[in-house]
PDB file of C-alpha atoms in Angstrom:
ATOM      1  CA  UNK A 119      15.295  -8.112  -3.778  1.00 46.00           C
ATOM      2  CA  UNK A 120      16.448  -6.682  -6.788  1.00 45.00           C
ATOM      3  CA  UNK A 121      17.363  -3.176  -7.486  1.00 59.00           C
ATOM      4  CA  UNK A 122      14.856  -2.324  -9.984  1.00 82.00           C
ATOM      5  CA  UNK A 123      10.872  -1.146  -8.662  1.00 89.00           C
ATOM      6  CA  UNK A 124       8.389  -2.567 -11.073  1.00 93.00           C
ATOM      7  CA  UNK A 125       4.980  -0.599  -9.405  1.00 95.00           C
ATOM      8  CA  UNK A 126       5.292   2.236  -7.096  1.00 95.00           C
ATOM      9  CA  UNK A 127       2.980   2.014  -4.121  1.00 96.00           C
ATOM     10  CA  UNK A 128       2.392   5.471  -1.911  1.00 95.00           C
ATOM     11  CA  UNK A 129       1.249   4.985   1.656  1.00 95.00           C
ATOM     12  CA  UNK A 130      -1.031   7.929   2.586  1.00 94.00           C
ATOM     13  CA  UNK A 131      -3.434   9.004   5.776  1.00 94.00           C
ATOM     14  CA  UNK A 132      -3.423  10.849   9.308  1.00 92.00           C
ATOM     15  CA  UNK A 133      -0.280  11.052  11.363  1.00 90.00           C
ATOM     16  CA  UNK A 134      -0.016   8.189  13.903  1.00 90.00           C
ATOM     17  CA  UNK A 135      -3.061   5.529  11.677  1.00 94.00           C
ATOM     18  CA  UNK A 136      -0.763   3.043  11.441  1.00 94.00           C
ATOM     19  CA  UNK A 137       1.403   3.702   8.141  1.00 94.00           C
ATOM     20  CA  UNK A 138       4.863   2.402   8.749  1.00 93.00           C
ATOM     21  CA  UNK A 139       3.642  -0.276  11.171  1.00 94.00           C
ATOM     22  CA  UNK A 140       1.502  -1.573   8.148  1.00 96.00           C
ATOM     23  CA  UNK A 141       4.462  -1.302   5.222  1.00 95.00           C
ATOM     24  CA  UNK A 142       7.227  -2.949   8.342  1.00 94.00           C
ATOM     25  CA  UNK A 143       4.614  -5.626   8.953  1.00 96.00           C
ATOM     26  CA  UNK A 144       4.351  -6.111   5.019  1.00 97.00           C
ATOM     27  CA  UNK A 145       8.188  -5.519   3.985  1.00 94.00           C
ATOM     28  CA  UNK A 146       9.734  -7.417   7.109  1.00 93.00           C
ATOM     29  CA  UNK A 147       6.865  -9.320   8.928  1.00 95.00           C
ATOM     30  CA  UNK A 148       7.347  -7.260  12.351  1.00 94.00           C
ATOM     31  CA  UNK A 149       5.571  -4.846  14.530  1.00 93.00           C
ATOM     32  CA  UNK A 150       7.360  -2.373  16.934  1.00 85.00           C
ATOM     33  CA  UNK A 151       5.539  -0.191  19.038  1.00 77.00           C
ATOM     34  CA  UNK A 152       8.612   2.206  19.255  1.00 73.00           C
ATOM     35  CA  UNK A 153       7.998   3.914  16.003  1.00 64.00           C
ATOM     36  CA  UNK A 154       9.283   7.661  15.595  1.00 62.00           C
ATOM     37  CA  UNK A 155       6.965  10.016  13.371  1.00 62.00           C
ATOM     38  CA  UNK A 156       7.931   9.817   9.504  1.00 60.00           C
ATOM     39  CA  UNK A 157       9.213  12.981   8.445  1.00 52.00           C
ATOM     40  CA  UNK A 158       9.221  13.148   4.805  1.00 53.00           C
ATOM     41  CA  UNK A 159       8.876   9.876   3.556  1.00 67.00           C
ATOM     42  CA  UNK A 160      10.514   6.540   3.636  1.00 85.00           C
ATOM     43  CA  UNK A 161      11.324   3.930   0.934  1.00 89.00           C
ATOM     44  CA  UNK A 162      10.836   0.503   1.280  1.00 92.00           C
ATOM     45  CA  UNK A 163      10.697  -2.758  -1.222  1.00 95.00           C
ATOM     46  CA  UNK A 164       9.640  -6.186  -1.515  1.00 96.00           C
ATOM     47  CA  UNK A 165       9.014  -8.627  -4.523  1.00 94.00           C
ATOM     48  CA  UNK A 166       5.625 -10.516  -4.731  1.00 93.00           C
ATOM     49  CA  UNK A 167       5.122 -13.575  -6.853  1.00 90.00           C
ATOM     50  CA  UNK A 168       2.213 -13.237  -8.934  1.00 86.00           C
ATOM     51  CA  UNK A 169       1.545 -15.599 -11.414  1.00 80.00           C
ATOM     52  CA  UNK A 170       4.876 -16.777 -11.651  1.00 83.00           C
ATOM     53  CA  UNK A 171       6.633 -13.563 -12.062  1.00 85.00           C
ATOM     54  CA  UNK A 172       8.300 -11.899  -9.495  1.00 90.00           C
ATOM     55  CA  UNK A 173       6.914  -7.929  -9.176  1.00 93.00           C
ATOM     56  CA  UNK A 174       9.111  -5.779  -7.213  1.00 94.00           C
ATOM     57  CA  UNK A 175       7.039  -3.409  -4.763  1.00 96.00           C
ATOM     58  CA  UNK A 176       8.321   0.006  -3.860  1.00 95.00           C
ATOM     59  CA  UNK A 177       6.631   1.702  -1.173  1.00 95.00           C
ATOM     60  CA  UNK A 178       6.710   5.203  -0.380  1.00 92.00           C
ATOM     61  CA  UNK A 179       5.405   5.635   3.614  1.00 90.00           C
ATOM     62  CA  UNK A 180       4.632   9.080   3.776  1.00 85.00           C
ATOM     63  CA  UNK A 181       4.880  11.644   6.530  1.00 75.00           C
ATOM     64  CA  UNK A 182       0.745  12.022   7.975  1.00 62.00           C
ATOM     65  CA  UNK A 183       1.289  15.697   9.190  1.00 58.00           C
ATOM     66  CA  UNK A 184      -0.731  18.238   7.240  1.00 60.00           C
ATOM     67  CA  UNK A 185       2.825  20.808   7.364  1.00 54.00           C
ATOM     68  CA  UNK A 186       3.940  17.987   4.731  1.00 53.00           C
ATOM     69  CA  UNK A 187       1.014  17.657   2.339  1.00 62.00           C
ATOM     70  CA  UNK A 188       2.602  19.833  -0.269  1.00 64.00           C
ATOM     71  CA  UNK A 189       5.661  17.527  -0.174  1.00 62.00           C
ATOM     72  CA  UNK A 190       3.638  14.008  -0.312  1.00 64.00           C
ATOM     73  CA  UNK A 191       2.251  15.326  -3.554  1.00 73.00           C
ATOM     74  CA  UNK A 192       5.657  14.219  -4.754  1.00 78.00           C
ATOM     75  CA  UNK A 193       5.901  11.178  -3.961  1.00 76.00           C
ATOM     76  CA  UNK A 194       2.345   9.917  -5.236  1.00 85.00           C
ATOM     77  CA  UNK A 195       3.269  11.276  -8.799  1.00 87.00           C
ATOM     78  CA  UNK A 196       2.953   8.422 -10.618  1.00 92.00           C
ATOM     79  CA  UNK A 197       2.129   6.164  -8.289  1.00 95.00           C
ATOM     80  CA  UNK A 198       0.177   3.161  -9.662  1.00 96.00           C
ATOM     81  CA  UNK A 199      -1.904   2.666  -6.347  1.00 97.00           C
ATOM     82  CA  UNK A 200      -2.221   4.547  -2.980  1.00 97.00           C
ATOM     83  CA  UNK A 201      -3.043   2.551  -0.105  1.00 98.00           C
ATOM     84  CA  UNK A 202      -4.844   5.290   2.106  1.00 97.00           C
ATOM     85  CA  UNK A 203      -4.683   4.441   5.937  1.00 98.00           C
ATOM     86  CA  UNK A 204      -7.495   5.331   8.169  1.00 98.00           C
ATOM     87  CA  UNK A 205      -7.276   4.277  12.127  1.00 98.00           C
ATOM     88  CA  UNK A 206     -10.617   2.230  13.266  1.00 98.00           C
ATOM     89  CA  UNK A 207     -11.051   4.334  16.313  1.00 98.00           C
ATOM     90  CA  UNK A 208     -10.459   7.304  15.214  1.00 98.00           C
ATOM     91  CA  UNK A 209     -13.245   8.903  13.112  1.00 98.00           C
ATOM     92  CA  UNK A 210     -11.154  11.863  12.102  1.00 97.00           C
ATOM     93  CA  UNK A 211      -8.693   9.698  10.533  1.00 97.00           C
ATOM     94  CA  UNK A 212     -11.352   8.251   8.095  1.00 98.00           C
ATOM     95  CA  UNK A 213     -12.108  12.250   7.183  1.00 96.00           C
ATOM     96  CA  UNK A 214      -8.688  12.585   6.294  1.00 95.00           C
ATOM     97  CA  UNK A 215      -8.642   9.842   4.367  1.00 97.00           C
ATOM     98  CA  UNK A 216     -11.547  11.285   2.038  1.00 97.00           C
ATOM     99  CA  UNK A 217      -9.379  14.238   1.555  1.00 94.00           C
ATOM    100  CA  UNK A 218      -6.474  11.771   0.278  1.00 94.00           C
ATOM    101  CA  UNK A 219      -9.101  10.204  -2.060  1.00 96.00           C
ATOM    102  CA  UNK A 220      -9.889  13.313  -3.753  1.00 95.00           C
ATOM    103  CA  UNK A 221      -6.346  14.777  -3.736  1.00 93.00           C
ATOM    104  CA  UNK A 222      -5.140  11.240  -5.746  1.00 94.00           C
ATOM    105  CA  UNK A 223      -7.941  11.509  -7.715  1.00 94.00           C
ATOM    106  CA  UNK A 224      -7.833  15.280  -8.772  1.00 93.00           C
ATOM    107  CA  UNK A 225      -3.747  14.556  -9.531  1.00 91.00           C
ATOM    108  CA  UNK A 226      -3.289  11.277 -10.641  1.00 93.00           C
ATOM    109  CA  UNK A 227      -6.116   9.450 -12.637  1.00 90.00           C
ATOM    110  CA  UNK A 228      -4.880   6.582 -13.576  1.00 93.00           C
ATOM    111  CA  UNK A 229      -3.518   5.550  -9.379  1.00 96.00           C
ATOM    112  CA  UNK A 230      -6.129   2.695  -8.349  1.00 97.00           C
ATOM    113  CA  UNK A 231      -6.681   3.427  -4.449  1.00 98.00           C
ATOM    114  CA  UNK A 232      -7.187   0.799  -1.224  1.00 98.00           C
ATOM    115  CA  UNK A 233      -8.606   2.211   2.028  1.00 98.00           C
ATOM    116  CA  UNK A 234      -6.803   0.377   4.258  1.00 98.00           C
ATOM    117  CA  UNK A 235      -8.579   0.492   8.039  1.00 98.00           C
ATOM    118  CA  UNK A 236      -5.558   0.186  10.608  1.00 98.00           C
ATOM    119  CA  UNK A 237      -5.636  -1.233  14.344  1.00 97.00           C
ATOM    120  CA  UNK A 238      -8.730  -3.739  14.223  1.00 97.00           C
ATOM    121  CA  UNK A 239      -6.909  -5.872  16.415  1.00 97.00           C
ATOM    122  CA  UNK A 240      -7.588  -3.080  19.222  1.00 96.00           C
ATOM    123  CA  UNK A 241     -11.521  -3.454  18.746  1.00 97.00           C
ATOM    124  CA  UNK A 242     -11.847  -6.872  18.197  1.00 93.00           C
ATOM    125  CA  UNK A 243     -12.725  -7.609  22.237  1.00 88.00           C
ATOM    126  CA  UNK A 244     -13.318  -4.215  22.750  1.00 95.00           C
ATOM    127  CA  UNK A 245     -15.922  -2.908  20.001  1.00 95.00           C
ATOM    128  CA  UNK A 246     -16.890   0.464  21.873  1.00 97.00           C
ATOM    129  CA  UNK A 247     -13.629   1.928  20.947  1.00 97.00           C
ATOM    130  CA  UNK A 248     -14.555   1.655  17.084  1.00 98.00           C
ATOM    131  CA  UNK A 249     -14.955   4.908  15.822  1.00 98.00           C
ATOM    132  CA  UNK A 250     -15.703   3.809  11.659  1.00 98.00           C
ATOM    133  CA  UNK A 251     -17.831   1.958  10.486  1.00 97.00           C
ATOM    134  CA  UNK A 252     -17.032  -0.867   8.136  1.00 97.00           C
ATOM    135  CA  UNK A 253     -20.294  -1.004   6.070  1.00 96.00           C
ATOM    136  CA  UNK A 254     -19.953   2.876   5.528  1.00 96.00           C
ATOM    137  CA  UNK A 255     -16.484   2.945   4.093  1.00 96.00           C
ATOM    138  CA  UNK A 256     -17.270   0.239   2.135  1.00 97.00           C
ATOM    139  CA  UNK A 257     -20.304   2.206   0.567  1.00 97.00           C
ATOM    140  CA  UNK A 258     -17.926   5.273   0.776  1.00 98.00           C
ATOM    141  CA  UNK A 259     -15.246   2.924  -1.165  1.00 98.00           C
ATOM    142  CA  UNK A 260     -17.979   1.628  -4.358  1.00 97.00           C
ATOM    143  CA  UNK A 261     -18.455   5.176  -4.568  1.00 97.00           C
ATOM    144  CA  UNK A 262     -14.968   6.432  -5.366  1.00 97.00           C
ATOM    145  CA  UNK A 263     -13.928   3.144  -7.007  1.00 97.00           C
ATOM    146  CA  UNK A 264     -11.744   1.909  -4.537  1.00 98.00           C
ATOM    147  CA  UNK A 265     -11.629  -1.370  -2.412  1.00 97.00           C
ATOM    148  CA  UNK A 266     -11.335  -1.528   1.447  1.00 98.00           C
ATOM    149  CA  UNK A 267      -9.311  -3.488   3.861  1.00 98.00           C
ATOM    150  CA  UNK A 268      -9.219  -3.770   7.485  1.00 98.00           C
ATOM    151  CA  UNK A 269      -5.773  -4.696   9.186  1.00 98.00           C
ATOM    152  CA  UNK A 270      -3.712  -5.583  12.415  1.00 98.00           C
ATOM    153  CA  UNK A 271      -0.303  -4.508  11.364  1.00 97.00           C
ATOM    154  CA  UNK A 272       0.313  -5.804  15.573  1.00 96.00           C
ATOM    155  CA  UNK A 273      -1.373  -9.781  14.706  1.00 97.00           C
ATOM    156  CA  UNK A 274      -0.525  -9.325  11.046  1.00 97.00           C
ATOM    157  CA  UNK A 275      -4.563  -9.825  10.087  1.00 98.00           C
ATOM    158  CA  UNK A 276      -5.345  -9.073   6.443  1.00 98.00           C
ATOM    159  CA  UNK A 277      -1.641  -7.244   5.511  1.00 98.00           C
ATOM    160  CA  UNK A 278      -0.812  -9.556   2.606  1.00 97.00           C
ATOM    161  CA  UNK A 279      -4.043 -10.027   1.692  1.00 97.00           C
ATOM    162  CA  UNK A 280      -4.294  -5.842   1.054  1.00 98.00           C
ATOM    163  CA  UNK A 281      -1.170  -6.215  -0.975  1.00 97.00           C
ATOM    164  CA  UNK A 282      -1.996  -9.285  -2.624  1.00 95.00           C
ATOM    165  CA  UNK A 283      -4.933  -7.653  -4.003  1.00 96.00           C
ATOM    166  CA  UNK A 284      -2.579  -3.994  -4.813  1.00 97.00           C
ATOM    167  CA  UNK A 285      -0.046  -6.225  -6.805  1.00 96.00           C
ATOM    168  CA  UNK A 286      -2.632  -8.607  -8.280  1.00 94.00           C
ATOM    169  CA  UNK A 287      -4.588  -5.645  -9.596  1.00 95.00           C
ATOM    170  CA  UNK A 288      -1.585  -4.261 -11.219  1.00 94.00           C
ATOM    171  CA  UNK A 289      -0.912  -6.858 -12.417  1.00 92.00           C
ATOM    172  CA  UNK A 290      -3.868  -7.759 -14.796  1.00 90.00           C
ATOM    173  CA  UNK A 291      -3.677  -4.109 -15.436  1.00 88.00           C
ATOM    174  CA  UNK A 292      -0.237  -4.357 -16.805  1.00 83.00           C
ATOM    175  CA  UNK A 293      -0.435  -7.191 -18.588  1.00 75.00           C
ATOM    176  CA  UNK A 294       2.313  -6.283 -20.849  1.00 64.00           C
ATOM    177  CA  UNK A 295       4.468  -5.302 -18.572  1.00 60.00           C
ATOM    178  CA  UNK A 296       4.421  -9.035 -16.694  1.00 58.00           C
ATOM    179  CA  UNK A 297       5.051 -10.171 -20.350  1.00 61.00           C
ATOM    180  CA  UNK A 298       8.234  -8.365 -20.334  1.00 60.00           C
ATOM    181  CA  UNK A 299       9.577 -10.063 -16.877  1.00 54.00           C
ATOM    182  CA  UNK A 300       8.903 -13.170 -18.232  1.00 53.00           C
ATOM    183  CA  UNK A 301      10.495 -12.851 -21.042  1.00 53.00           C
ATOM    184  CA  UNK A 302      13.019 -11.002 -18.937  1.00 46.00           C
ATOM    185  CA  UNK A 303      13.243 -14.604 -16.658  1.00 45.00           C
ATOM    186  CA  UNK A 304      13.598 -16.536 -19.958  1.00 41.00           C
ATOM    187  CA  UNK A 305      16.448 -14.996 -20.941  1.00 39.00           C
ATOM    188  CA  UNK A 306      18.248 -14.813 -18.017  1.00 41.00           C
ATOM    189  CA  UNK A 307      17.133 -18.941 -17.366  1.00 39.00           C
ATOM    190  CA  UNK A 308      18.778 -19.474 -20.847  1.00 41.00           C
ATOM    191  CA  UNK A 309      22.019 -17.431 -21.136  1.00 40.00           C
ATOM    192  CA  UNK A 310      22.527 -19.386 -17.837  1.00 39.00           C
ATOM    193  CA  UNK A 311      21.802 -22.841 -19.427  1.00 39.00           C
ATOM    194  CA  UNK A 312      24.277 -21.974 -21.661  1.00 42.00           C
ATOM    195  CA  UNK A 313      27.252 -21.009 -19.629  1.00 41.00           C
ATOM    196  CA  UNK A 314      26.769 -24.308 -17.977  1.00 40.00           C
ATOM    197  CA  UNK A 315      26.976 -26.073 -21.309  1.00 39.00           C
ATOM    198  CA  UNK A 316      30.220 -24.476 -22.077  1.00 34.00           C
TER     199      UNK A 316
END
C-alpha cells in the first residue's frame, strides 16, 4: 500500500450494523466477533486495481452512536462516496440509515452513496429474523440515487463486489484523475528502465 489515498470512502450507520466487520473483511479478508465499539473513527486503506491502475482506498469507519454525529460530519467532508450500513434484522437500523442519506446529501453533493445491508448470512436459513426488506430499499435506493448491497462481512458474500462497484464508479467519474496514475506508472516504469540501462 502506498502512502498516498486517491478516494476517500466514509463508513456510516447505527452502532453495532456491522461497520468495522465490513471495512476488516474488505481491508484484511477477516471477521472477528470480538469487536470493541468505534469511538471516533478509524482509518483504514487498501489499493484496488481498476483498469490497470492501482486506486488507493481510504476508509474512514465511523463511530454509530448518535453522541458522535456532530463529529462524523468531519470525516465525510469530502468524501467521494459513503457506504451507509444498515443491519438486515434490525428495522431501526435501516431508519437510521435514511437519516445518513439526507445528512450526506444536505452536506456533501457531489458524495455518491451505497446502502450497504449487513449480516445476511444470519437470515439466509433463518428468514423470520429479517427485519428489511430488500425490494423496499432498493425502491428507497432509485429514489435517492444510490445503489444497494447486501453483505456477510462473517462468509465474506458480496464485500468486494460493494467496493468494486464504490471504486469502479469513481473511477469513470474521475477519469482524469486515473489519467494522472497512469501517467504517474509510466514514469516511474521508465526512470526505472533507465537506471537499469546505466
Amino acid at each position: 500500500m502506498t502512502g498516498k489515498v486517491d478516494m476517500k470512502v466514509v463508513m456510516l450507520g447505527q452502532a453495532s450494523c456491522g461497520k468495522t466487520s465490513l471495512v476488516e473483511r474488505f481491508i484484511y479478508n477477516r471477521f472477528n466477533t470480538n469487536y470493541q465499539t468505534t469511538i471516533g473513527a478509524a482509518f483504514g486503506a487498501r489499493c484496488v486495481d481498476v483498469q490497470g491502475k492501482q486506486i488507493c482506498v481510504g476508509l474512514w469507519d465511523t463511530a454509530g452512536s448518535e453522541r458522535y454525529e456532530a463529529m462524523s460530519r468531519i470525516y465525510y467532508r469530502d468524501a467521494k462516496a459513503a457506504v451507509i450500513c444498515y443491519d438486515v434484522t434490525n428495522a431501526e437500523s435501516a431508519d437510521r440509515a435514511k437519516f445518513w442519506v439526507g445528512e450526506v446529501q444536505k452536506h456533501e453533493e457531489d458524495c455518491r452513496i451505497f446502502l450497504c445491508g449487513t449480516k445476511v448470512d444470519l437470515v439466509s436459513d433463518k428468514s423470520q429474523l429479517r427485519q428489511v426488506d430488500y425490494h423496499d430499499l432498493s425502491d428507497y435506493a432509485e429514489e435517492v440515487g444510490a445503489k444497494v448491497f447486501e453483505t456477510s462481512s462473517k462468509t465474506g458474500k458480496n464485500v468486494e463486489e460493494l467496493f468494486n462497484c464504490v471504486v469502479e464508479d469513481f473511477a469513470l467519474r474521475n477519469e482524469d484523475v486515473i489519467a494522472t496514475l497512469q501517467d504517474s506508472v509510466i514514469t516511474l516504469h521508465n526512470k526505472t528502465t533507465r537506471k537499469k540501462c546505466c
